[in-house]
């Protein structure tokens, strides 16, 4: 119940009372749903000031650079937890006990295999198809395998759908890569951890034994964990909107993957590496900074800026630390890292970036780690999609397990009014 109200005076002089809700933390929220009765819509392009839902999963304080999943900070999770435990936390709301974790890990591990027919879908893709295009198609196709048997009203069936998605996305992602290089698909290995199995399916071949390096396995797990959820971002909102129609959850996740693909969202990790390569050397940085500042040039500094964070993205801080550790542990020197660090230094001392509070985001450093562990650039966003699946499906579950309405925004119409068709 609202403890406070806002009063809105309309041009007619009539006053409308709008309830104000308080979350457990964060800004108060004005409930504008009653405005329709008075004949008004609200207008907020890009949802800059709109809370589309109530949620208990993830909290972001963009000014302070805070990210909490179910109350736990991303820094603590990155240091003390692992990806599958974070998945458990996001879905069930609590950290698991030791035995709950074992049962969960086993459930995920036993769902990693795909229906054999799914492999044939890949024959329809040209070898140079972008892996994100294949991923959208292949995940959408999963819905064909589990549609009739899925009763969304059943909590248990929703849980099984989540387990399937978390388990099968790495298998599909690795298949996208194998298809692009013409190597045989590798079946999942259930004796390996989630991350080690993914690396095995990516880089193993039937010809020789592939041993996963523990350093690479840890780095992979951390990348999955850091991308696991991020509140009501564009792809999560897409999954929720698609899900609000009652659509199959596998199809909803496929819609989320499509939304993630764009360079303003998950596609930024691929775009950052392409940009660093284009910059080429430290001397060229000022030219690119000028381009980014030019209002007539569409170029933006990829990996910089965020709709919510107006301070350092806390994930970027952990990612940078991880990046240093991984490069040291693998004894890799990447010239692009030097360019990235110098770019960051120059941008952070430039008035344009300071005034607009543009800081490096999670995607700025993730590509350098992924490159160090030999993941090709075109697979970066696919890996983001694998990681974010748990966030998408947890938000979908939160929505469909309580009463909800179909998502249906309205508009400010500025087109032609009715006019006669010419004779
Ligand atoms: N380079 C140069 N200028 C920028 C950048 C940038 N990366 N980002 C924002 N600006 C400018 C923008 O031009 C605008 O300037 P002005 O006020 O003079 O018109 C001002 O900063 C505010 O930006 P905005 O575009 O209104 O902010 P937004 O909240 O709508 O967009 C964003 C946020 C992330 C889409 C944008 O910052 C961007 O395109 N960044 C580059 C792409 C990127 O790294 N995306 C990954 C986001 S984090 C991972 C994820 O969520 O998927």
CSV table of C-alpha atoms in Angstrom, one decimal, residues 86-413:
chain,number,residue,atom,x,y,z
A,86,UNK,CA,24.7,-17.5,-8.8
A,87,UNK,CA,22.1,-19.1,-11.1
A,88,UNK,CA,20.6,-20.9,-8.1
A,89,UNK,CA,20.5,-17.6,-6.2
A,90,UNK,CA,18.8,-15.7,-9.1
A,91,UNK,CA,16.2,-18.4,-9.7
A,92,UNK,CA,15.4,-19.5,-6.1
A,93,UNK,CA,16.1,-16.3,-4.3
A,94,UNK,CA,18.6,-17.7,-1.7
A,95,UNK,CA,22.1,-19.2,-1.8
A,96,UNK,CA,21.9,-23.0,-1.8
A,97,UNK,CA,23.0,-25.2,1.0
A,98,UNK,CA,25.8,-27.6,0.1
A,99,UNK,CA,23.3,-30.4,-0.7
A,100,UNK,CA,21.0,-28.1,-2.6
A,101,UNK,CA,23.9,-27.0,-4.7
A,102,UNK,CA,24.9,-30.5,-5.5
A,103,UNK,CA,21.4,-31.4,-6.5
A,104,UNK,CA,21.1,-28.3,-8.7
A,105,UNK,CA,24.5,-28.8,-10.4
A,106,UNK,CA,23.5,-32.4,-11.1
A,107,UNK,CA,20.2,-31.3,-12.5
A,108,UNK,CA,21.9,-28.8,-14.8
A,109,UNK,CA,24.6,-31.3,-15.8
A,110,UNK,CA,22.0,-33.9,-16.8
A,111,UNK,CA,20.2,-31.6,-19.1
A,112,UNK,CA,23.2,-30.5,-21.2
A,113,UNK,CA,22.5,-32.9,-24.2
A,114,UNK,CA,20.3,-31.8,-27.0
A,115,UNK,CA,17.8,-33.7,-29.0
A,116,UNK,CA,19.8,-35.2,-31.9
A,117,UNK,CA,17.5,-33.6,-34.5
A,118,UNK,CA,18.5,-30.2,-33.4
A,119,UNK,CA,22.0,-30.7,-34.8
A,120,UNK,CA,20.4,-31.0,-38.3
A,121,UNK,CA,19.1,-27.4,-38.0
A,122,UNK,CA,22.7,-26.3,-38.4
A,123,UNK,CA,22.9,-27.8,-41.9
A,124,UNK,CA,20.6,-25.0,-43.0
A,125,UNK,CA,23.1,-22.3,-41.9
A,126,UNK,CA,25.9,-21.2,-44.2
A,127,UNK,CA,29.3,-21.7,-42.6
A,128,UNK,CA,29.9,-17.9,-42.3
A,129,UNK,CA,26.6,-17.2,-40.7
A,130,UNK,CA,27.1,-15.0,-37.6
A,131,UNK,CA,26.9,-17.2,-34.5
A,132,UNK,CA,24.3,-14.8,-32.9
A,133,UNK,CA,22.1,-15.4,-35.9
A,134,UNK,CA,22.4,-19.2,-35.5
A,135,UNK,CA,21.9,-18.8,-31.7
A,136,UNK,CA,18.6,-16.9,-32.2
A,137,UNK,CA,17.4,-19.6,-34.6
A,138,UNK,CA,18.6,-22.6,-32.6
A,139,UNK,CA,17.2,-21.4,-29.2
A,140,UNK,CA,13.9,-20.6,-30.9
A,141,UNK,CA,13.9,-24.1,-32.3
A,142,UNK,CA,14.2,-25.5,-28.8
A,143,UNK,CA,10.6,-24.4,-28.3
A,144,UNK,CA,9.5,-26.9,-30.9
A,145,UNK,CA,10.9,-29.7,-28.8
A,146,UNK,CA,9.3,-28.8,-25.5
A,147,UNK,CA,6.1,-26.9,-26.5
A,148,UNK,CA,3.4,-29.5,-26.1
A,149,UNK,CA,4.8,-31.0,-22.9
A,150,UNK,CA,5.2,-27.6,-21.1
A,151,UNK,CA,2.4,-26.4,-18.8
A,152,UNK,CA,3.5,-22.9,-17.8
A,153,UNK,CA,1.0,-22.9,-14.9
A,154,UNK,CA,3.1,-25.6,-13.2
A,155,UNK,CA,5.9,-24.4,-11.0
A,156,UNK,CA,7.8,-27.6,-11.5
A,157,UNK,CA,7.6,-27.4,-15.3
A,158,UNK,CA,8.8,-23.8,-15.3
A,159,UNK,CA,11.7,-25.0,-13.2
A,160,UNK,CA,12.5,-27.8,-15.7
A,161,UNK,CA,12.4,-25.3,-18.5
A,162,UNK,CA,14.9,-23.1,-16.6
A,163,UNK,CA,17.2,-26.1,-16.0
A,164,UNK,CA,17.0,-27.0,-19.7
A,165,UNK,CA,17.8,-23.5,-20.8
A,166,UNK,CA,20.7,-23.0,-18.4
A,167,UNK,CA,22.1,-26.4,-19.4
A,168,UNK,CA,21.6,-26.5,-23.1
A,169,UNK,CA,22.6,-22.9,-24.1
A,170,UNK,CA,26.4,-23.7,-23.8
A,171,UNK,CA,25.9,-26.8,-25.9
A,172,UNK,CA,24.1,-24.7,-28.6
A,173,UNK,CA,26.7,-21.9,-28.4
A,174,UNK,CA,29.6,-24.4,-28.9
A,175,UNK,CA,27.7,-25.9,-31.9
A,176,UNK,CA,27.4,-22.4,-33.4
A,177,UNK,CA,31.2,-22.1,-33.2
A,178,UNK,CA,31.9,-25.6,-34.4
A,179,UNK,CA,29.6,-25.1,-37.4
A,180,UNK,CA,31.4,-21.9,-38.3
A,181,UNK,CA,34.8,-23.6,-38.5
A,182,UNK,CA,33.6,-26.9,-40.0
A,183,UNK,CA,34.5,-29.1,-37.0
A,184,UNK,CA,32.3,-31.9,-35.6
A,185,UNK,CA,30.0,-31.1,-32.7
A,186,UNK,CA,31.3,-32.3,-29.4
A,187,UNK,CA,28.8,-34.0,-27.0
A,188,UNK,CA,28.8,-32.5,-23.5
A,189,UNK,CA,30.9,-34.1,-20.8
A,190,UNK,CA,29.1,-34.4,-17.5
A,191,UNK,CA,32.2,-35.1,-15.5
A,192,UNK,CA,33.4,-31.5,-16.2
A,193,UNK,CA,32.2,-28.3,-14.5
A,194,UNK,CA,29.8,-26.0,-16.4
A,195,UNK,CA,32.6,-23.8,-17.6
A,196,UNK,CA,35.1,-26.6,-18.3
A,197,UNK,CA,32.5,-28.5,-20.3
A,198,UNK,CA,31.7,-25.4,-22.4
A,199,UNK,CA,35.4,-24.9,-23.2
A,200,UNK,CA,35.7,-28.6,-24.0
A,201,UNK,CA,32.8,-28.4,-26.4
A,202,UNK,CA,34.3,-25.3,-28.0
A,203,UNK,CA,37.9,-26.4,-28.3
A,204,UNK,CA,37.9,-30.2,-28.0
A,205,UNK,CA,38.0,-32.5,-31.1
A,206,UNK,CA,37.4,-36.2,-31.4
A,207,UNK,CA,41.0,-36.6,-32.5
A,208,UNK,CA,42.9,-35.9,-29.4
A,209,UNK,CA,42.4,-35.3,-25.7
A,210,UNK,CA,41.6,-31.7,-24.7
A,211,UNK,CA,42.6,-30.7,-21.2
A,212,UNK,CA,41.0,-27.6,-19.8
A,213,UNK,CA,43.4,-25.2,-18.1
A,214,UNK,CA,42.1,-24.4,-14.5
A,215,UNK,CA,43.0,-20.7,-15.1
A,216,UNK,CA,40.9,-20.5,-18.2
A,217,UNK,CA,38.1,-22.5,-16.6
A,218,UNK,CA,38.0,-19.9,-13.7
A,219,UNK,CA,38.1,-17.0,-16.1
A,220,UNK,CA,35.2,-18.4,-18.1
A,221,UNK,CA,33.2,-19.0,-15.0
A,222,UNK,CA,33.7,-15.4,-13.8
A,223,UNK,CA,32.7,-14.1,-17.2
A,224,UNK,CA,29.5,-16.1,-17.0
A,225,UNK,CA,28.9,-14.9,-13.5
A,226,UNK,CA,29.4,-11.2,-14.2
A,227,UNK,CA,26.9,-11.3,-17.0
A,228,UNK,CA,24.2,-13.4,-15.2
A,229,UNK,CA,21.6,-10.7,-14.7
A,230,UNK,CA,21.2,-6.9,-14.9
A,231,UNK,CA,17.7,-5.9,-13.9
A,232,UNK,CA,15.2,-4.7,-16.5
A,233,UNK,CA,17.7,-4.1,-19.4
A,234,UNK,CA,16.6,-4.2,-23.1
A,235,UNK,CA,16.9,-8.0,-23.6
A,236,UNK,CA,15.3,-8.8,-20.2
A,237,UNK,CA,12.4,-6.4,-21.0
A,238,UNK,CA,12.1,-8.1,-24.4
A,239,UNK,CA,11.8,-11.5,-22.7
A,240,UNK,CA,9.2,-10.2,-20.3
A,241,UNK,CA,7.2,-8.5,-23.0
A,242,UNK,CA,7.2,-11.7,-25.2
A,243,UNK,CA,6.5,-13.8,-22.1
A,244,UNK,CA,3.5,-11.5,-21.1
A,245,UNK,CA,1.6,-12.8,-24.1
A,246,UNK,CA,1.9,-16.4,-22.8
A,247,UNK,CA,4.5,-17.4,-25.4
A,248,UNK,CA,6.7,-20.4,-24.9
A,249,UNK,CA,9.7,-19.5,-22.7
A,250,UNK,CA,12.3,-20.9,-25.1
A,251,UNK,CA,10.9,-18.6,-27.8
A,252,UNK,CA,10.9,-15.7,-25.3
A,253,UNK,CA,14.6,-16.3,-24.7
A,254,UNK,CA,15.3,-16.4,-28.4
A,255,UNK,CA,13.6,-12.9,-28.5
A,256,UNK,CA,16.0,-11.8,-25.7
A,257,UNK,CA,19.0,-13.1,-27.7
A,258,UNK,CA,17.9,-10.9,-30.7
A,259,UNK,CA,17.6,-7.9,-28.4
A,260,UNK,CA,21.0,-8.6,-26.9
A,261,UNK,CA,22.7,-8.7,-30.3
A,262,UNK,CA,22.7,-4.9,-30.9
A,263,UNK,CA,26.0,-3.0,-30.3
A,264,UNK,CA,24.3,-0.7,-27.8
A,265,UNK,CA,23.6,-3.8,-25.6
A,266,UNK,CA,25.4,-7.1,-25.6
A,267,UNK,CA,26.9,-6.7,-29.0
A,268,UNK,CA,29.2,-4.0,-27.5
A,269,UNK,CA,31.8,-6.6,-26.4
A,270,UNK,CA,32.4,-7.6,-30.0
A,271,UNK,CA,32.3,-4.0,-31.1
A,272,UNK,CA,34.9,-3.0,-28.4
A,273,UNK,CA,37.5,-5.4,-29.9
A,274,UNK,CA,36.7,-4.4,-33.4
A,275,UNK,CA,37.2,-0.7,-32.3
A,276,UNK,CA,40.5,-1.5,-30.5
A,277,UNK,CA,41.8,-3.2,-33.7
A,278,UNK,CA,40.6,-0.2,-35.8
A,279,UNK,CA,42.4,2.2,-33.4
A,280,UNK,CA,45.5,0.1,-34.0
A,281,UNK,CA,48.0,2.1,-31.9
A,282,UNK,CA,48.1,4.5,-29.0
A,283,UNK,CA,49.0,7.5,-31.2
A,284,UNK,CA,45.6,7.1,-33.0
A,285,UNK,CA,43.5,7.4,-29.8
A,286,UNK,CA,43.0,11.2,-29.9
A,287,UNK,CA,41.5,11.0,-33.4
A,288,UNK,CA,38.9,8.4,-32.1
A,289,UNK,CA,38.2,10.4,-29.0
A,290,UNK,CA,37.4,13.4,-31.2
A,291,UNK,CA,35.2,11.3,-33.5
A,292,UNK,CA,33.3,10.0,-30.4
A,293,UNK,CA,32.7,13.6,-29.2
A,294,UNK,CA,31.6,14.9,-32.6
A,295,UNK,CA,27.8,15.2,-32.5
A,296,UNK,CA,27.7,14.8,-36.3
A,297,UNK,CA,29.6,11.5,-36.3
A,298,UNK,CA,27.6,8.4,-35.3
A,299,UNK,CA,30.8,6.8,-33.9
A,300,UNK,CA,30.6,6.1,-30.1
A,301,UNK,CA,33.3,4.8,-27.9
A,302,UNK,CA,32.3,1.2,-27.5
A,303,UNK,CA,32.4,-0.1,-24.0
A,304,UNK,CA,31.7,3.3,-22.6
A,305,UNK,CA,28.5,4.7,-21.1
A,306,UNK,CA,25.5,3.1,-19.6
A,307,UNK,CA,21.8,4.0,-19.2
A,308,UNK,CA,21.9,3.3,-15.5
A,309,UNK,CA,25.5,3.6,-14.3
A,310,UNK,CA,26.6,7.2,-14.0
A,311,UNK,CA,29.6,6.0,-12.1
A,312,UNK,CA,32.0,3.0,-12.7
A,313,UNK,CA,30.1,-0.1,-13.7
A,314,UNK,CA,31.0,-2.4,-10.8
A,315,UNK,CA,31.2,-5.4,-13.2
A,316,UNK,CA,33.9,-3.5,-15.2
A,317,UNK,CA,36.0,-3.2,-12.1
A,318,UNK,CA,35.9,-6.9,-11.4
A,319,UNK,CA,36.4,-7.6,-15.1
A,320,UNK,CA,39.5,-5.4,-15.3
A,321,UNK,CA,41.0,-7.2,-12.3
A,322,UNK,CA,40.1,-10.6,-13.9
A,323,UNK,CA,41.7,-9.4,-17.1
A,324,UNK,CA,45.0,-8.6,-15.4
A,325,UNK,CA,45.0,-12.0,-13.6
A,326,UNK,CA,44.1,-14.0,-16.7
A,327,UNK,CA,46.7,-12.3,-18.9
A,328,UNK,CA,49.4,-12.8,-16.2
A,329,UNK,CA,48.4,-16.4,-15.5
A,330,UNK,CA,48.3,-17.4,-19.2
A,331,UNK,CA,51.4,-15.3,-19.8
A,332,UNK,CA,49.7,-13.5,-22.7
A,333,UNK,CA,50.5,-10.0,-23.7
A,334,UNK,CA,47.8,-8.3,-25.7
A,335,UNK,CA,48.7,-5.0,-27.4
A,336,UNK,CA,45.0,-4.2,-27.4
A,337,UNK,CA,45.1,-4.1,-23.6
A,338,UNK,CA,47.6,-1.3,-23.7
A,339,UNK,CA,45.4,0.6,-26.2
A,340,UNK,CA,42.3,-0.1,-24.0
A,341,UNK,CA,44.0,1.2,-20.8
A,342,UNK,CA,45.3,4.4,-22.5
A,343,UNK,CA,41.9,4.9,-24.1
A,344,UNK,CA,40.3,4.6,-20.7
A,345,UNK,CA,42.8,7.0,-19.2
A,346,UNK,CA,42.3,9.7,-21.8
A,347,UNK,CA,38.5,9.4,-21.9
A,348,UNK,CA,38.3,9.6,-18.1
A,349,UNK,CA,40.2,12.9,-18.1
A,350,UNK,CA,38.3,14.4,-21.0
A,351,UNK,CA,35.6,17.0,-20.1
A,352,UNK,CA,33.1,15.5,-22.6
A,353,UNK,CA,33.2,12.1,-20.9
A,354,UNK,CA,33.3,13.6,-17.4
A,355,UNK,CA,30.3,15.9,-17.9
A,356,UNK,CA,28.2,13.1,-19.3
A,357,UNK,CA,29.5,10.6,-16.7
A,358,UNK,CA,30.6,8.1,-19.2
A,359,UNK,CA,32.6,5.3,-17.6
A,360,UNK,CA,33.8,2.0,-19.0
A,361,UNK,CA,31.1,-0.7,-18.8
A,362,UNK,CA,31.3,-4.5,-18.4
A,363,UNK,CA,32.0,-5.0,-22.1
A,364,UNK,CA,35.1,-2.9,-22.1
A,365,UNK,CA,37.4,-5.5,-20.7
A,366,UNK,CA,35.5,-8.8,-21.3
A,367,UNK,CA,36.6,-9.0,-24.9
A,368,UNK,CA,40.3,-8.9,-23.9
A,369,UNK,CA,39.8,-11.8,-21.5
A,370,UNK,CA,37.8,-13.7,-24.1
A,371,UNK,CA,40.5,-13.2,-26.7
A,372,UNK,CA,43.2,-14.3,-24.3
A,373,UNK,CA,41.3,-17.6,-23.9
A,374,UNK,CA,41.1,-17.9,-27.6
A,375,UNK,CA,37.3,-17.2,-28.0
A,376,UNK,CA,36.8,-15.7,-31.5
A,377,UNK,CA,35.3,-12.2,-31.5
A,378,UNK,CA,32.1,-13.2,-33.2
A,379,UNK,CA,31.4,-15.6,-30.3
A,380,UNK,CA,31.6,-12.8,-27.6
A,381,UNK,CA,27.9,-11.9,-27.6
A,382,UNK,CA,26.9,-15.5,-27.8
A,383,UNK,CA,28.7,-16.1,-24.5
A,384,UNK,CA,26.9,-13.1,-23.1
A,385,UNK,CA,23.7,-14.8,-24.2
A,386,UNK,CA,24.6,-18.0,-22.5
A,387,UNK,CA,25.4,-16.1,-19.2
A,388,UNK,CA,22.3,-14.0,-19.3
A,389,UNK,CA,19.9,-16.8,-19.9
A,390,UNK,CA,19.5,-17.4,-16.2
A,391,UNK,CA,18.6,-13.7,-15.7
A,392,UNK,CA,16.1,-13.8,-18.5
A,393,UNK,CA,14.3,-16.9,-17.3
A,394,UNK,CA,14.3,-15.8,-13.7
A,395,UNK,CA,12.6,-12.5,-14.6
A,396,UNK,CA,10.2,-14.5,-16.8
A,397,UNK,CA,9.4,-16.8,-13.9
A,398,UNK,CA,8.9,-13.9,-11.5
A,399,UNK,CA,6.4,-12.4,-13.9
A,400,UNK,CA,4.4,-15.5,-14.8
A,401,UNK,CA,4.2,-16.9,-11.2
A,402,UNK,CA,2.1,-13.9,-10.1
A,403,UNK,CA,-0.9,-12.2,-11.7
A,404,UNK,CA,0.3,-10.2,-14.7
A,405,UNK,CA,-1.0,-8.3,-17.7
A,406,UNK,CA,0.1,-8.4,-21.3
A,407,UNK,CA,2.7,-5.7,-21.9
A,408,UNK,CA,1.1,-3.1,-24.2
A,409,UNK,CA,2.6,0.4,-24.3
A,410,UNK,CA,0.7,3.3,-25.8
A,411,UNK,CA,1.9,6.2,-28.0
A,412,UNK,CA,1.7,9.9,-28.6
A,413,UNK,CA,0.2,9.9,-32.1
